[in-house]
């Protein structure tokens, strides 16, 4: 097919490997692809981490004890990635749900911190208004992937 994207047949839950990091495809945003990094086992865990079950890890070939950091990384294409396998539907749904919750938490934290930073004197009532959770899958604008593998492991 002329003009077809090589990513057109790939669905959420597909596992890829780059030179330094393993990735799982979560969604598409326009022409860009949304990935989450798969990290090796370490002592530092984040609220957005999901452990990869050993059976799923064995199926795709990633090391046992790895975890998925549910933070969106946008890539314009799959250039430089090698496909390794496909996670099951249950784990894929859990990744998408955790990513949505993490993005919602970040929106609430950003709204709360901006209210404290720009709070006019004498107005406390705005603190008690609830933060809207609409647009839970709203992703930040496209930023190219950092080149350093070490930079990918931090929020």
mmCIF file of C-alpha atoms in Angstrom:
data_model
loop_
_atom_site.group_PDB
_atom_site.id
_atom_site.type_symbol
_atom_site.label_atom_id
_atom_site.label_comp_id
_atom_site.label_asym_id
_atom_site.label_seq_id
_atom_site.Cartn_x
_atom_site.Cartn_y
_atom_site.Cartn_z
ATOM 1 C CA UNK A 1 0.000 0.000 0.000
ATOM 2 C CA UNK A 2 1.566 3.232 -1.086
ATOM 3 C CA UNK A 3 1.344 5.992 1.505
ATOM 4 C CA UNK A 4 0.164 3.727 4.334
ATOM 5 C CA UNK A 5 1.827 4.194 7.673
ATOM 6 C CA UNK A 6 3.750 1.178 8.988
ATOM 7 C CA UNK A 7 1.976 1.839 12.286
ATOM 8 C CA UNK A 8 -1.475 1.402 10.756
ATOM 9 C CA UNK A 9 -1.698 -2.306 11.628
ATOM 10 C CA UNK A 10 -0.329 -1.920 15.158
ATOM 11 C CA UNK A 11 -2.743 -1.768 18.077
ATOM 12 C CA UNK A 12 -2.491 -0.698 21.716
ATOM 13 C CA UNK A 13 -0.433 -3.050 23.858
ATOM 14 C CA UNK A 14 2.240 -3.643 21.212
ATOM 15 C CA UNK A 15 5.717 -3.847 22.764
ATOM 16 C CA UNK A 16 8.735 -2.297 21.051
ATOM 17 C CA UNK A 17 12.417 -2.005 21.833
ATOM 18 C CA UNK A 18 14.723 0.882 20.959
ATOM 19 C CA UNK A 19 18.463 1.039 21.526
ATOM 20 C CA UNK A 20 18.104 1.869 25.214
ATOM 21 C CA UNK A 21 14.465 1.435 26.276
ATOM 22 C CA UNK A 22 11.490 -0.889 25.930
ATOM 23 C CA UNK A 23 8.153 0.748 25.047
ATOM 24 C CA UNK A 24 4.471 -0.178 24.998
ATOM 25 C CA UNK A 25 2.094 1.516 22.556
ATOM 26 C CA UNK A 26 -0.907 3.020 24.351
ATOM 27 C CA UNK A 27 -2.757 5.173 21.813
ATOM 28 C CA UNK A 28 -2.528 7.443 18.802
ATOM 29 C CA UNK A 29 -2.834 11.211 18.882
ATOM 30 C CA UNK A 30 -3.257 12.407 15.340
ATOM 31 C CA UNK A 31 -0.221 11.244 13.399
ATOM 32 C CA UNK A 32 1.843 10.770 16.581
ATOM 33 C CA UNK A 33 1.995 7.606 18.658
ATOM 34 C CA UNK A 34 1.702 7.586 22.458
ATOM 35 C CA UNK A 35 4.104 5.216 24.212
ATOM 36 C CA UNK A 36 4.846 4.394 27.845
ATOM 37 C CA UNK A 37 8.337 3.230 28.854
ATOM 38 C CA UNK A 38 8.948 -0.213 30.311
ATOM 39 C CA UNK A 39 11.522 0.164 33.079
ATOM 40 C CA UNK A 40 13.810 -2.382 34.732
ATOM 41 C CA UNK A 41 13.203 -3.346 38.322
ATOM 42 C CA UNK A 42 14.451 -0.751 40.787
ATOM 43 C CA UNK A 43 13.727 0.443 44.291
ATOM 44 C CA UNK A 44 12.131 3.700 43.144
ATOM 45 C CA UNK A 45 8.457 3.196 42.384
ATOM 46 C CA UNK A 46 5.961 5.810 41.289
ATOM 47 C CA UNK A 47 2.183 5.835 41.680
ATOM 48 C CA UNK A 48 1.910 5.413 37.907
ATOM 49 C CA UNK A 49 3.954 2.191 37.797
ATOM 50 C CA UNK A 50 2.366 -1.112 36.835
ATOM 51 C CA UNK A 51 4.337 -4.330 37.362
ATOM 52 C CA UNK A 52 4.452 -6.548 34.290
ATOM 53 C CA UNK A 53 3.189 -10.036 35.172
ATOM 54 C CA UNK A 54 5.845 -12.681 34.612
ATOM 55 C CA UNK A 55 3.739 -14.498 31.996
ATOM 56 C CA UNK A 56 3.319 -11.316 29.940
ATOM 57 C CA UNK A 57 7.031 -10.522 30.313
ATOM 58 C CA UNK A 58 7.930 -14.017 29.149
ATOM 59 C CA UNK A 59 5.597 -13.758 26.162
ATOM 60 C CA UNK A 60 7.120 -10.513 24.829
ATOM 61 C CA UNK A 61 10.686 -11.244 25.939
ATOM 62 C CA UNK A 62 11.277 -8.430 28.411
ATOM 63 C CA UNK A 63 13.060 -9.239 31.682
ATOM 64 C CA UNK A 64 11.056 -10.458 34.677
ATOM 65 C CA UNK A 65 10.430 -7.793 37.311
ATOM 66 C CA UNK A 66 9.977 -4.928 34.864
ATOM 67 C CA UNK A 67 7.276 -2.316 35.280
ATOM 68 C CA UNK A 68 5.458 0.082 33.016
ATOM 69 C CA UNK A 69 5.701 3.774 33.884
ATOM 70 C CA UNK A 70 2.370 5.246 32.810
ATOM 71 C CA UNK A 71 3.567 8.574 31.486
ATOM 72 C CA UNK A 72 2.947 9.564 27.884
ATOM 73 C CA UNK A 73 5.846 9.874 25.481
ATOM 74 C CA UNK A 74 4.833 11.068 22.022
ATOM 75 C CA UNK A 75 6.779 9.865 19.004
ATOM 76 C CA UNK A 76 6.136 10.951 15.426
ATOM 77 C CA UNK A 77 6.791 7.465 14.050
ATOM 78 C CA UNK A 78 8.064 3.989 14.867
ATOM 79 C CA UNK A 79 11.423 4.735 13.257
ATOM 80 C CA UNK A 80 14.197 3.052 15.262
ATOM 81 C CA UNK A 81 11.857 0.683 17.101
ATOM 82 C CA UNK A 82 11.800 -3.102 16.829
ATOM 83 C CA UNK A 83 8.535 -4.881 17.563
ATOM 84 C CA UNK A 84 8.854 -7.531 20.272
ATOM 85 C CA UNK A 85 5.315 -8.710 20.904
ATOM 86 C CA UNK A 86 1.868 -7.850 22.184
ATOM 87 C CA UNK A 87 0.547 -7.549 25.747
ATOM 88 C CA UNK A 88 -2.826 -9.125 26.505
ATOM 89 C CA UNK A 89 -6.080 -7.171 26.532
ATOM 90 C CA UNK A 90 -6.368 -7.098 30.348
ATOM 91 C CA UNK A 91 -2.903 -5.590 30.869
ATOM 92 C CA UNK A 92 -3.445 -3.134 27.996
ATOM 93 C CA UNK A 93 -6.740 -1.950 29.532
ATOM 94 C CA UNK A 94 -5.004 -1.547 32.885
ATOM 95 C CA UNK A 95 -2.242 0.550 31.284
ATOM 96 C CA UNK A 96 -4.753 2.858 29.588
ATOM 97 C CA UNK A 97 -6.782 3.219 32.798
ATOM 98 C CA UNK A 98 -3.700 3.988 34.895
ATOM 99 C CA UNK A 99 -2.418 6.493 32.313
ATOM 100 C CA UNK A 100 -5.800 8.270 32.306
ATOM 101 C CA UNK A 101 -5.805 8.411 36.109
ATOM 102 C CA UNK A 102 -2.223 9.725 36.202
ATOM 103 C CA UNK A 103 -3.034 12.474 33.703
ATOM 104 C CA UNK A 104 -6.110 13.412 35.741
ATOM 105 C CA UNK A 105 -4.004 13.549 38.938
ATOM 106 C CA UNK A 106 -1.468 15.793 37.218
ATOM 107 C CA UNK A 107 -4.222 18.157 36.033
ATOM 108 C CA UNK A 108 -5.568 18.386 39.579
ATOM 109 C CA UNK A 109 -2.084 18.975 41.016
ATOM 110 C CA UNK A 110 -1.352 21.653 38.418
ATOM 111 C CA UNK A 111 -4.670 23.377 39.128
ATOM 112 C CA UNK A 112 -4.056 23.245 42.875
ATOM 113 C CA UNK A 113 -0.500 24.575 42.625
ATOM 114 C CA UNK A 114 -1.557 27.395 40.298
ATOM 115 C CA UNK A 115 -4.333 28.367 42.744
ATOM 116 C CA UNK A 116 -1.836 28.621 45.584
ATOM 117 C CA UNK A 117 0.682 30.529 43.475
ATOM 118 C CA UNK A 118 -1.753 33.100 42.090
ATOM 119 C CA UNK A 119 -4.220 33.342 44.973
ATOM 120 C CA UNK A 120 -5.337 36.911 45.563
ATOM 121 C CA UNK A 121 -5.409 38.052 49.186
ATOM 122 C CA UNK A 122 -8.702 37.658 50.961
ATOM 123 C CA UNK A 123 -10.227 35.153 48.491
ATOM 124 C CA UNK A 124 -10.211 31.663 49.897
ATOM 125 C CA UNK A 125 -13.487 30.498 48.340
ATOM 126 C CA UNK A 126 -11.803 29.563 45.053
ATOM 127 C CA UNK A 127 -9.847 26.891 46.925
ATOM 128 C CA UNK A 128 -13.011 24.909 47.611
ATOM 129 C CA UNK A 129 -14.178 24.710 44.011
ATOM 130 C CA UNK A 130 -13.773 21.282 42.488
ATOM 131 C CA UNK A 131 -11.340 20.654 39.666
ATOM 132 C CA UNK A 132 -12.961 19.458 36.461
ATOM 133 C CA UNK A 133 -11.865 16.016 35.311
ATOM 134 C CA UNK A 134 -12.957 16.503 31.725
ATOM 135 C CA UNK A 135 -10.319 15.698 29.178
ATOM 136 C CA UNK A 136 -8.626 13.026 31.268
ATOM 137 C CA UNK A 137 -6.752 11.801 28.207
ATOM 138 C CA UNK A 138 -5.599 15.293 27.270
ATOM 139 C CA UNK A 139 -1.950 14.936 26.390
ATOM 140 C CA UNK A 140 0.687 17.638 26.536
ATOM 141 C CA UNK A 141 1.872 19.164 23.263
ATOM 142 C CA UNK A 142 4.336 17.119 21.236
ATOM 143 C CA UNK A 143 7.875 17.252 22.538
ATOM 144 C CA UNK A 144 10.541 15.135 20.861
ATOM 145 C CA UNK A 145 11.863 12.208 22.824
ATOM 146 C CA UNK A 146 14.999 13.090 24.826
ATOM 147 C CA UNK A 147 18.154 11.546 23.432
ATOM 148 C CA UNK A 148 19.590 10.481 26.776
ATOM 149 C CA UNK A 149 18.196 7.139 28.012
ATOM 150 C CA UNK A 150 18.752 8.357 31.562
ATOM 151 C CA UNK A 151 16.384 11.309 31.015
ATOM 152 C CA UNK A 152 13.556 8.963 30.057
ATOM 153 C CA UNK A 153 13.262 7.508 33.537
ATOM 154 C CA UNK A 154 12.082 10.726 35.201
ATOM 155 C CA UNK A 155 8.838 12.651 34.992
#
